[in-house]
XYZ file of C-alpha atoms in Angstrom:
652
model
C 51.201 30.587 -22.015
C 51.526 34.341 -19.319
C 53.674 33.819 -16.217
C 53.045 36.212 -13.239
C 54.762 36.926 -10.041
C 58.481 36.546 -11.100
C 59.585 38.099 -7.709
C 59.124 36.378 -4.415
C 55.787 37.010 -2.412
C 55.547 37.420 1.297
C 51.521 36.319 1.248
C 52.187 33.059 -1.223
C 54.766 30.484 -1.211
C 56.886 30.257 -4.540
C 56.437 28.402 -7.660
C 58.491 25.756 -8.586
C 60.134 26.583 -12.148
C 61.689 25.244 -14.696
C 63.849 28.558 -15.110
C 66.562 28.452 -17.756
C 69.936 30.363 -17.016
C 68.798 33.442 -19.902
C 65.899 34.187 -17.404
C 68.446 33.524 -14.129
C 70.191 36.928 -15.099
C 67.368 39.203 -15.692
C 66.750 37.960 -12.286
C 70.347 38.347 -10.149
C 69.689 42.727 -11.694
C 66.080 42.958 -10.523
C 67.311 41.205 -6.897
C 70.257 43.294 -6.456
C 68.073 46.233 -7.324
C 65.568 45.687 -4.504
C 68.531 44.690 -1.987
C 70.027 48.317 -2.564
C 67.202 50.147 -1.932
C 64.045 48.394 0.317
C 60.838 48.683 -0.899
C 56.909 48.207 0.013
C 54.246 45.878 -0.285
C 52.043 48.641 -2.435
C 55.318 49.133 -4.645
C 55.175 45.245 -4.952
C 51.482 44.809 -5.925
C 52.446 47.710 -8.399
C 54.941 46.314 -10.786
C 52.082 43.808 -12.770
C 54.691 42.198 -15.653
C 51.178 41.443 -17.253
C 51.457 44.489 -17.895
C 53.031 46.570 -21.171
C 55.684 49.114 -20.648
C 53.378 51.702 -21.542
C 51.062 50.614 -18.918
C 53.629 50.576 -16.676
C 54.951 54.261 -17.099
C 51.430 55.367 -17.073
C 50.875 53.977 -13.069
C 54.369 55.497 -12.877
C 53.187 59.075 -13.508
C 50.247 58.747 -11.403
C 51.771 58.197 -8.348
C 51.693 60.956 -5.714
C 54.519 63.765 -5.733
C 56.233 62.832 -2.560
C 56.169 58.899 -3.487
C 57.700 60.412 -7.226
C 60.614 62.833 -5.385
C 61.747 59.773 -3.177
C 61.763 57.565 -6.010
C 63.791 60.154 -8.670
C 66.836 59.588 -7.754
C 66.211 55.660 -9.257
C 64.179 56.483 -11.760
C 66.974 54.737 -14.125
C 67.091 51.961 -12.392
C 63.178 51.401 -12.579
C 63.339 51.786 -16.482
C 66.104 48.812 -16.400
C 63.809 47.027 -14.728
C 60.546 47.346 -16.810
C 63.699 46.100 -19.466
C 64.796 43.756 -18.026
C 61.394 42.291 -16.809
C 60.253 42.255 -20.467
C 63.499 40.899 -21.364
C 63.084 38.270 -18.793
C 59.426 37.732 -20.428
C 60.524 37.849 -23.967
C 63.131 34.772 -22.868
C 60.594 32.830 -21.351
C 58.162 32.697 -24.510
C 61.004 31.375 -26.636
C 61.225 27.352 -27.291
C 62.894 25.098 -24.853
C 64.930 23.784 -27.568
C 66.090 26.984 -28.513
C 68.235 27.278 -25.141
C 71.721 25.732 -24.922
C 71.976 24.636 -21.145
C 74.912 26.201 -19.645
C 76.946 25.685 -17.128
C 75.465 25.179 -13.836
C 78.888 26.294 -11.514
C 78.855 29.100 -9.587
C 80.770 31.241 -12.504
C 77.844 30.747 -14.338
C 75.436 33.111 -12.152
C 78.591 35.537 -11.973
C 77.628 37.851 -14.984
C 78.341 41.808 -13.952
C 80.529 43.895 -11.238
C 76.836 44.453 -9.115
C 76.229 40.419 -9.435
C 79.619 40.472 -7.077
C 79.179 43.201 -4.681
C 75.229 42.651 -4.219
C 73.840 39.610 -3.202
C 70.238 38.927 -4.803
C 67.328 36.412 -3.476
C 68.105 32.867 -3.786
C 66.493 31.310 -6.771
C 64.427 28.189 -6.937
C 67.391 26.997 -9.392
C 70.411 28.019 -7.678
C 72.976 25.176 -7.291
C 72.990 23.861 -3.657
C 74.795 20.818 -2.052
C 73.118 19.917 0.892
C 69.800 20.564 1.842
C 68.749 23.881 3.007
C 65.460 24.212 5.921
C 63.279 26.439 4.976
C 61.166 29.447 6.112
C 58.654 29.383 8.694
C 55.989 26.893 6.525
C 57.882 26.648 3.471
C 59.548 22.913 2.547
C 63.293 22.662 2.383
C 65.614 23.361 -0.431
C 66.748 19.740 -1.969
C 70.116 19.902 -3.855
C 69.978 20.082 -7.766
C 71.910 19.241 -10.779
C 74.020 16.208 -8.981
C 71.922 13.302 -8.456
C 70.603 10.742 -11.011
C 73.081 10.944 -13.085
C 73.030 7.414 -14.499
C 68.868 7.548 -15.075
C 69.581 11.211 -16.868
C 72.126 9.580 -18.771
C 69.610 6.284 -19.536
C 66.632 8.728 -20.308
C 69.141 10.306 -22.832
C 70.104 7.288 -24.536
C 66.213 5.818 -24.783
C 66.034 9.129 -26.121
C 68.267 9.172 -29.036
C 66.654 5.443 -29.914
C 63.365 7.020 -30.661
C 62.282 7.265 -34.379
C 62.904 11.461 -35.066
C 59.499 11.500 -36.472
C 58.272 9.952 -33.630
C 60.671 12.117 -30.991
C 59.466 15.143 -32.225
C 55.714 14.296 -31.780
C 56.632 12.910 -28.173
C 57.712 17.092 -27.298
C 54.949 18.785 -28.902
C 52.873 16.391 -27.557
C 53.938 17.198 -24.046
C 55.872 20.335 -23.730
C 52.411 21.876 -22.385
C 52.764 18.733 -19.537
C 56.503 19.952 -18.591
C 55.049 23.548 -18.729
C 51.674 23.663 -16.359
C 53.712 20.802 -14.116
C 57.072 22.330 -13.656
C 57.815 19.775 -11.848
C 61.043 17.345 -12.594
C 59.633 13.854 -14.112
C 60.936 10.377 -14.010
C 61.581 9.614 -17.192
C 62.268 5.965 -16.485
C 59.075 4.698 -15.131
C 57.380 6.627 -18.249
C 54.477 8.354 -15.596
C 53.362 11.456 -17.453
C 53.596 10.513 -21.044
C 51.046 10.733 -23.513
C 49.499 8.347 -25.012
C 49.964 8.335 -28.697
C 49.166 4.738 -29.934
C 45.778 2.534 -30.092
C 46.012 -0.240 -27.877
C 45.545 -3.269 -29.318
C 43.580 -6.351 -27.996
C 46.497 -8.824 -26.422
C 43.844 -11.784 -28.026
C 44.259 -9.895 -31.705
C 48.313 -9.541 -31.033
C 48.089 -13.697 -30.661
C 46.513 -14.047 -33.263
C 48.006 -11.603 -35.954
C 49.557 -14.500 -38.470
C 52.112 -11.961 -38.921
C 53.431 -11.891 -35.306
C 54.729 -15.983 -35.857
C 56.973 -15.146 -38.825
C 58.782 -12.517 -36.615
C 59.442 -15.636 -33.711
C 62.879 -15.982 -33.865
C 63.228 -20.068 -34.934
C 66.685 -21.384 -33.457
C 67.438 -24.861 -33.954
C 68.839 -25.584 -30.598
C 69.323 -29.126 -30.549
C 71.789 -29.355 -33.530
C 73.593 -25.689 -32.122
C 73.784 -27.835 -28.652
C 76.145 -29.951 -27.944
C 75.119 -33.324 -28.373
C 75.702 -33.782 -24.439
C 73.333 -31.568 -24.076
C 71.246 -32.695 -26.593
C 71.016 -35.872 -25.247
C 70.247 -34.820 -21.740
C 67.353 -32.924 -23.147
C 65.777 -35.666 -25.383
C 66.144 -38.419 -22.958
C 62.580 -37.162 -20.653
C 61.122 -37.803 -23.624
C 58.596 -39.970 -24.334
C 59.058 -42.870 -27.441
C 55.749 -41.139 -29.728
C 57.504 -38.002 -29.141
C 60.578 -39.137 -30.308
C 59.609 -40.621 -32.954
C 57.871 -37.159 -34.223
C 61.030 -35.444 -33.420
C 63.024 -37.199 -35.400
C 61.113 -36.342 -38.680
C 62.541 -33.155 -38.533
C 65.790 -32.995 -39.977
C 68.972 -35.294 -40.050
C 70.484 -33.974 -37.258
C 67.279 -34.571 -34.765
C 66.918 -38.386 -36.620
C 70.392 -39.030 -35.855
C 70.490 -37.328 -32.182
C 66.760 -38.938 -31.275
C 67.855 -42.390 -32.284
C 71.202 -42.394 -29.805
C 71.114 -45.815 -27.686
C 71.520 -44.292 -24.536
C 68.394 -41.947 -25.275
C 66.211 -45.268 -26.135
C 67.684 -47.196 -23.146
C 66.454 -44.445 -20.728
C 62.717 -44.801 -22.442
C 62.873 -48.518 -22.472
C 63.988 -48.369 -18.938
C 61.713 -46.222 -17.896
C 58.539 -47.342 -19.841
C 58.702 -51.324 -19.989
C 59.772 -52.213 -16.273
C 56.953 -50.736 -14.808
C 55.052 -53.475 -12.991
C 51.295 -54.104 -12.122
C 51.654 -55.829 -8.380
C 55.199 -56.323 -8.023
C 56.673 -54.110 -5.608
C 59.503 -53.705 -7.354
C 60.889 -52.889 -11.044
C 61.171 -55.891 -13.514
C 64.874 -56.232 -13.373
C 67.220 -57.204 -16.246
C 68.029 -60.660 -17.273
C 65.504 -61.853 -14.441
C 63.695 -63.183 -17.045
C 61.089 -61.810 -17.122
C 61.294 -59.877 -20.507
C 64.056 -57.484 -20.010
C 67.585 -58.732 -20.954
C 71.009 -58.387 -19.620
C 72.474 -55.220 -19.577
C 74.949 -54.903 -22.505
C 76.643 -52.192 -24.095
C 75.681 -54.251 -27.684
C 71.652 -53.441 -27.057
C 69.969 -51.873 -29.606
C 66.915 -50.752 -26.819
C 65.073 -48.365 -29.874
C 64.669 -51.920 -31.151
C 63.962 -53.607 -28.070
C 61.180 -51.016 -27.775
C 59.964 -52.187 -30.871
C 59.928 -55.180 -29.603
C 58.206 -54.746 -26.800
C 55.069 -52.851 -28.091
C 54.620 -55.242 -30.969
C 54.190 -57.808 -27.952
C 51.870 -55.794 -26.058
C 49.583 -55.576 -29.351
C 49.046 -59.187 -29.759
C 48.286 -59.611 -26.107
C 46.110 -56.647 -27.173
C 44.829 -57.835 -30.159
C 45.177 -62.239 -29.260
C 47.478 -63.022 -31.616
C 49.269 -65.929 -30.909
C 51.067 -68.943 -32.084
C 49.348 -72.165 -30.800
C 52.493 -75.411 -30.146
C 51.333 -78.707 -28.534
C 53.494 -80.722 -26.644
C 52.877 -84.048 -26.702
C 54.289 -86.936 -24.351
C 52.635 -87.626 -21.509
C 50.576 -90.685 -20.838
C 47.373 -89.250 -19.015
C 46.461 -86.000 -17.193
C 49.011 -83.357 -16.607
C 47.579 -81.424 -13.257
C 50.125 -78.802 -12.447
C 53.108 -76.788 -14.871
C 55.816 -74.082 -14.387
C 58.179 -72.407 -16.822
C 60.261 -70.026 -17.640
C 61.739 -68.526 -20.279
C 64.349 -72.006 -21.035
C 62.383 -74.979 -19.763
C 58.835 -76.948 -18.420
C 58.285 -78.966 -16.162
C 55.287 -80.711 -15.946
C 53.593 -83.305 -13.419
C 51.388 -85.642 -14.354
C 48.568 -88.623 -13.263
C 50.786 -91.052 -15.035
C 53.221 -90.718 -11.759
C 56.314 -88.406 -13.837
C 57.929 -85.256 -13.805
C 59.703 -84.082 -17.201
C 61.498 -81.730 -18.537
C 60.630 -79.495 -21.592
C 63.183 -77.440 -23.904
C 60.901 -74.850 -24.842
C 63.089 -73.589 -27.336
C 63.019 -76.691 -29.271
C 60.382 -77.897 -28.159
C 61.103 -81.049 -27.169
C 61.131 -83.620 -23.848
C 64.472 -83.756 -22.364
C 64.518 -85.912 -18.726
C 61.480 -87.933 -17.623
C 61.707 -88.186 -13.555
C 59.969 -91.279 -12.264
C 59.408 -94.647 -10.329
C 61.215 -97.695 -11.860
C 58.250 -99.461 -13.184
C 57.059 -96.618 -15.166
C 60.589 -95.015 -17.156
C 61.766 -98.638 -17.920
C 58.095 -99.161 -19.589
C 59.052 -99.462 -23.405
C 55.348 -97.757 -23.994
C 56.624 -94.221 -22.267
C 58.646 -94.023 -25.290
C 56.721 -95.780 -28.517
C 52.957 -95.407 -28.905
C 50.964 -98.468 -30.432
C 51.689 -97.263 -34.325
C 55.566 -97.306 -33.714
C 55.825 -93.669 -33.189
C 57.943 -91.575 -30.875
C 55.257 -90.412 -28.388
C 56.778 -87.151 -28.026
C 57.010 -84.664 -30.636
C 55.671 -81.184 -31.280
C 52.901 -79.904 -33.101
C 53.215 -76.112 -34.543
C 51.245 -74.187 -35.609
C 51.138 -75.166 -39.692
C 49.914 -78.582 -38.489
C 53.585 -79.626 -39.187
C 55.552 -82.206 -36.043
C 59.135 -80.877 -34.667
C 60.706 -82.742 -34.326
C 60.487 -86.021 -35.991
C 62.242 -88.960 -33.735
C 62.434 -87.194 -29.717
C 63.979 -89.943 -27.007
C 64.391 -88.347 -23.875
C 66.286 -89.544 -21.114
C 64.558 -91.291 -18.989
C 66.157 -91.624 -14.263
C 64.295 -93.249 -11.525
C 65.716 -92.582 -7.766
C 65.479 -94.552 -4.746
C 63.092 -91.713 -3.500
C 60.708 -91.377 -5.728
C 56.392 -90.860 -5.927
C 54.656 -93.811 -6.412
C 51.145 -91.864 -7.308
C 49.864 -89.069 -9.497
C 52.491 -85.629 -9.216
C 49.745 -82.642 -8.197
C 51.599 -79.781 -7.384
C 55.054 -78.374 -7.799
C 57.242 -75.390 -7.594
C 60.717 -74.896 -8.405
C 63.553 -72.326 -8.293
C 67.102 -72.174 -9.615
C 67.856 -74.588 -6.154
C 65.453 -76.876 -5.623
C 62.244 -78.753 -7.481
C 59.550 -79.070 -4.672
C 56.503 -81.826 -5.744
C 53.156 -83.105 -4.139
C 51.991 -86.708 -4.985
C 48.666 -88.145 -4.008
C 51.086 -90.424 -1.962
C 50.793 -87.565 0.929
C 54.398 -87.239 0.393
C 56.279 -83.689 -0.841
C 59.798 -84.508 -2.314
C 62.655 -82.216 -2.545
C 65.119 -82.533 -5.738
C 68.313 -80.407 -6.223
C 67.949 -79.338 -9.641
C 71.498 -78.332 -10.124
C 72.354 -81.741 -9.200
C 70.676 -83.546 -11.678
C 67.279 -83.453 -10.082
C 68.700 -85.649 -7.571
C 65.997 -86.169 -4.731
C 67.284 -84.565 -1.785
C 64.796 -85.314 0.818
C 60.942 -86.203 1.358
C 58.321 -84.593 3.769
C 55.848 -86.789 5.331
C 53.200 -85.912 7.517
C 49.796 -85.523 5.693
C 47.483 -88.184 5.962
C 45.991 -87.820 2.801
C 46.955 -86.004 -0.895
C 48.655 -83.150 -1.363
C 47.186 -80.551 -3.050
C 49.718 -77.696 -3.295
C 52.681 -76.315 -1.868
C 54.700 -73.167 -1.743
C 57.944 -71.619 -1.335
C 60.430 -69.313 -0.263
C 63.990 -69.457 1.189
C 63.137 -70.565 4.335
C 59.937 -72.464 4.674
C 57.861 -75.070 2.350
C 54.097 -75.014 2.964
C 52.363 -77.610 1.944
C 48.118 -78.180 1.806
C 46.248 -81.625 2.011
C 43.106 -83.113 1.083
C 43.104 -83.990 5.632
C 41.978 -80.065 5.495
C 45.655 -79.113 7.496
C 48.142 -76.790 6.552
C 51.778 -77.829 7.041
C 54.757 -75.512 8.006
C 58.094 -77.204 7.064
C 62.230 -76.061 7.314
C 63.161 -75.656 3.559
C 66.900 -76.780 4.484
C 66.206 -79.334 7.449
C 63.057 -80.705 6.577
C 61.481 -80.197 9.874
C 58.166 -79.923 10.289
C 57.515 -76.575 12.418
C 53.427 -75.859 12.368
C 50.422 -77.511 11.245
C 47.513 -75.231 11.043
C 44.118 -76.597 11.349
C 40.685 -73.882 10.772
C 39.035 -75.149 7.515
C 36.390 -77.354 7.051
C 36.772 -79.207 3.978
C 40.156 -79.865 1.914
C 43.051 -77.622 1.023
C 42.871 -77.228 -2.523
C 45.891 -74.268 -2.654
C 47.845 -72.060 -0.527
C 50.638 -69.107 -1.216
C 53.213 -68.308 0.191
C 54.520 -64.031 0.772
C 56.845 -62.970 3.324
C 55.443 -63.825 6.673
C 51.467 -64.373 5.427
C 50.484 -67.639 4.240
C 46.662 -67.562 1.991
C 44.538 -70.955 1.861
C 41.061 -71.668 0.211
C 39.362 -74.931 0.742
C 36.007 -76.474 -0.073
C 34.488 -75.106 2.235
C 34.095 -71.687 0.360
C 36.273 -69.150 2.694
C 39.577 -68.042 1.738
C 41.740 -67.820 4.593
C 44.972 -65.452 5.609
C 47.799 -67.177 7.932
C 50.193 -65.987 10.283
C 53.550 -68.377 9.786
C 55.143 -67.146 12.762
C 52.401 -67.567 14.971
C 49.914 -69.772 12.908
C 46.782 -67.976 14.014
C 44.608 -67.234 11.500
C 44.716 -63.284 10.962
C 41.335 -62.634 8.542
C 38.865 -64.774 6.718
C 37.719 -63.653 3.139
C 33.788 -65.131 2.903
C 31.707 -64.461 -0.051
C 31.704 -67.655 -2.441
C 28.734 -69.434 -2.748
C 30.552 -72.977 -3.567
C 33.909 -74.505 -3.173
C 37.291 -72.956 -4.355
C 39.596 -74.455 -6.429
C 42.113 -72.660 -6.720
C 43.599 -68.991 -4.875
C 46.528 -66.621 -5.771
C 48.507 -63.895 -3.781
C 50.158 -60.843 -6.525
C 53.673 -61.209 -5.586
C 53.437 -57.129 -3.975
C 50.817 -59.440 -1.240
C 48.157 -56.537 -1.481
C 45.884 -58.722 -3.692
C 44.257 -62.022 -3.532
C 42.254 -64.013 -6.450
C 40.175 -67.095 -5.743
C 38.001 -68.997 -7.666
C 35.869 -72.044 -7.725
C 32.889 -74.127 -8.357
C 30.590 -70.758 -8.475
C 31.930 -70.209 -12.151
C 33.347 -66.822 -10.204
C 36.699 -65.079 -10.047
C 36.737 -62.708 -7.014
C 39.582 -60.643 -6.203
C 39.844 -58.729 -2.187
C 42.409 -56.339 -0.970
C 44.705 -58.520 1.100
C 45.366 -55.691 3.921
C 41.920 -54.641 4.354
C 39.710 -57.603 3.012
C 36.683 -56.159 0.800
C 36.290 -57.822 -2.420
C 36.852 -55.526 -4.633
C 36.126 -57.268 -8.159
C 33.577 -60.380 -8.385
C 33.713 -61.417 -12.115
C 31.346 -64.223 -13.575
C 34.251 -65.853 -15.310
C 33.028 -69.262 -16.850
C 30.372 -71.687 -17.545
C 31.821 -74.232 -14.886
C 33.853 -74.911 -12.331
C 36.942 -72.117 -12.302
C 40.098 -74.862 -11.692
C 43.095 -72.772 -12.574
C 44.394 -68.635 -11.788
C 47.501 -67.295 -12.257
C 48.368 -63.724 -11.533
C 50.907 -62.152 -13.388
C 51.952 -59.407 -10.994
C 54.141 -57.222 -13.707
C 51.547 -57.111 -16.491
C 48.583 -57.352 -14.285
C 47.207 -59.789 -16.092
C 44.691 -62.636 -14.349
C 44.053 -66.112 -16.437
C 42.508 -68.229 -15.940
C 41.224 -71.830 -17.169
C 38.489 -73.931 -16.309
C 36.413 -76.989 -17.114
C 34.441 -75.419 -19.771
C 37.576 -76.005 -21.448
C 38.390 -72.119 -21.901
C 41.304 -69.623 -21.260
C 40.245 -66.350 -20.309
C 42.398 -63.540 -19.591
C 41.040 -60.685 -17.349
C 42.655 -57.279 -15.727
C 42.776 -57.055 -12.476
C 42.230 -53.848 -11.666
C 39.165 -53.562 -14.014
C 38.108 -56.725 -13.480
C 37.449 -56.827 -17.359
C 37.990 -59.067 -20.411
C 40.970 -58.898 -21.942
C 40.935 -62.436 -24.181
C 38.748 -65.658 -24.601
C 40.281 -68.583 -25.531
C 37.719 -70.913 -25.870
C 38.353 -75.001 -26.415
C 41.833 -74.615 -27.308
C 42.101 -78.101 -25.539
C 40.117 -81.150 -26.092
C 39.135 -81.293 -22.099
C 38.835 -79.549 -18.770
C 41.701 -77.132 -18.393
C 44.187 -78.329 -14.941
C 46.392 -75.593 -14.676
C 47.236 -71.825 -16.856
C 50.268 -69.860 -16.040
C 51.395 -66.407 -18.257
C 54.614 -64.784 -18.694
C 55.559 -61.333 -20.709
C 55.420 -64.064 -23.835
C 53.132 -66.401 -23.447
C 50.535 -68.674 -21.712
C 51.037 -72.435 -21.191
C 48.359 -74.545 -19.785
C 47.552 -78.492 -19.485
C 44.805 -80.086 -18.970
C 42.858 -83.711 -18.572
C 43.914 -84.273 -22.343
C 47.712 -85.522 -22.188
C 48.659 -82.119 -24.378
C 50.653 -78.569 -23.289
C 50.022 -75.967 -25.447
C 52.246 -73.384 -25.821
C 50.019 -70.135 -26.254
C 53.041 -68.054 -28.133
C 51.919 -64.411 -28.384
C 55.463 -63.348 -30.042
C 56.411 -66.236 -32.289
C 55.766 -63.306 -35.767
C 57.883 -60.859 -34.203
C 61.141 -60.022 -35.598
C 64.382 -60.387 -32.505
C 61.554 -61.460 -30.007
C 64.727 -63.741 -28.909
C 66.521 -60.771 -27.807
C 64.062 -60.102 -24.826
C 65.505 -62.898 -23.090
C 68.024 -62.839 -20.200
């Protein structure tokens, strides 16, 4: 590569050059010569360094005599100049790698006495400690060599890391770039580095099978402290936990930690459809009380098997016998069942042992020997198990009669942990003290016809009657607060949630009432025949109603919109029950069928046909069972958890 205009020219700007220490020495002496003897621009133009020595000598010979004479005194200096310029050209043509870095201190420029005595032109690479303004339009001179030391050190370390053959190839390819551009490059950014490899497609790189083998695989669960591993795994679902248990023994051990399965169980198994709150532990809703000894992984298995049995309709049937006539009403929990019958009695049954423990009724009924012994001389109270065996063989429940009692059929009942309220065809409601052996507390009288249904909460008792009215009572004192009128037919069903009462009647209508004001706030119209039953979800969002038009309608309680219309049975729908935990809707009909529907979609989940020999009058369910009653004096228990090992562990 040829290099021109080593000396500065006034008519052209300086070209930045990467001048090494050897060339600096040559240039300093040249500058010293021109400082000592001024020269013209014509003289400068004659010394083109691209010419050879002989050409330059011939040019000098051709000069005018006057000029020769003026320059004769410095001929010796001109020869020295030519010699030094030639050495400078040769120096620049050498390989850059042959030059060793020399000190950039001021002493590095001291080469001869003349350099000390005479000040030469300032070189581009002359060391400056502060910026110097440029002359005229020239740019300022910026200090070099004293900044970016950290970057240069990092670049040097990076260059050392490059393999030797790649480094040589890189140097050869980029040598011309550095010479032509004659500027310092940012070695950190990689700008200006020639591309020497063929680009690889990102997709091809990802699809390459060899890349997977280069991925570092670390068993982080085994290496982490157990506490941290548990905090990670607790966020997984049960299916993932079961899969990772097959990775190794250590993963199996950690994934089986009870605290992990407890959180998974509570997260996935406490969700509800329309209760407004998660399932409470120990509330009799399918979750046991909290116990440090609980095997939560096994509890999860039990719940999953129970769910699958509900989906497949796999249940064991048990029939409880004892009542003498139709059983109109029923309620149950994990331990007991309470029923009311047309035979004027209220009976309490042990759900674990499948036997009747107490009969409450009028004196003439409970003291009648036929209540206990049938015409065949055998006990009337027994259970028929799925294998058609009787259990127990002999069952003689206790009987009791109180001064306050019902003289006619028991049509409806409801209980909590304190009281049992019953309504009868005699038009009265009796409140019993459960904790005091079902001793009657008071009898509510105001209706002029049979009480068909009732509901209560912590403050009120609400009753509805064939006399087409609804009465609101004070639970604690028994005082009548209000009597609501608005239906045009017998009020067959009533529910209470908060300050809202829902009622349905033979007049085809569902009505919503404000318990504080007694006003009718909403009316749901859509049924084409009289209604026999209705239900109100626990979170007060949904209402279900059904009756003689054989359809079930699900309503939005807030807007009054009909969400679902289900053609459910072939005869009058006599009973409805919303399981707000699971979202299942259970119906019973005069067609002797019991059916289960999905509240959200209206789809039929189960059909249990003809398990009763006559009309189905009542049907309720919990997490494990459906228990129903009918015109035939039997209680039907459909147990979906009968054959599941450990099912009793779900009890509170």
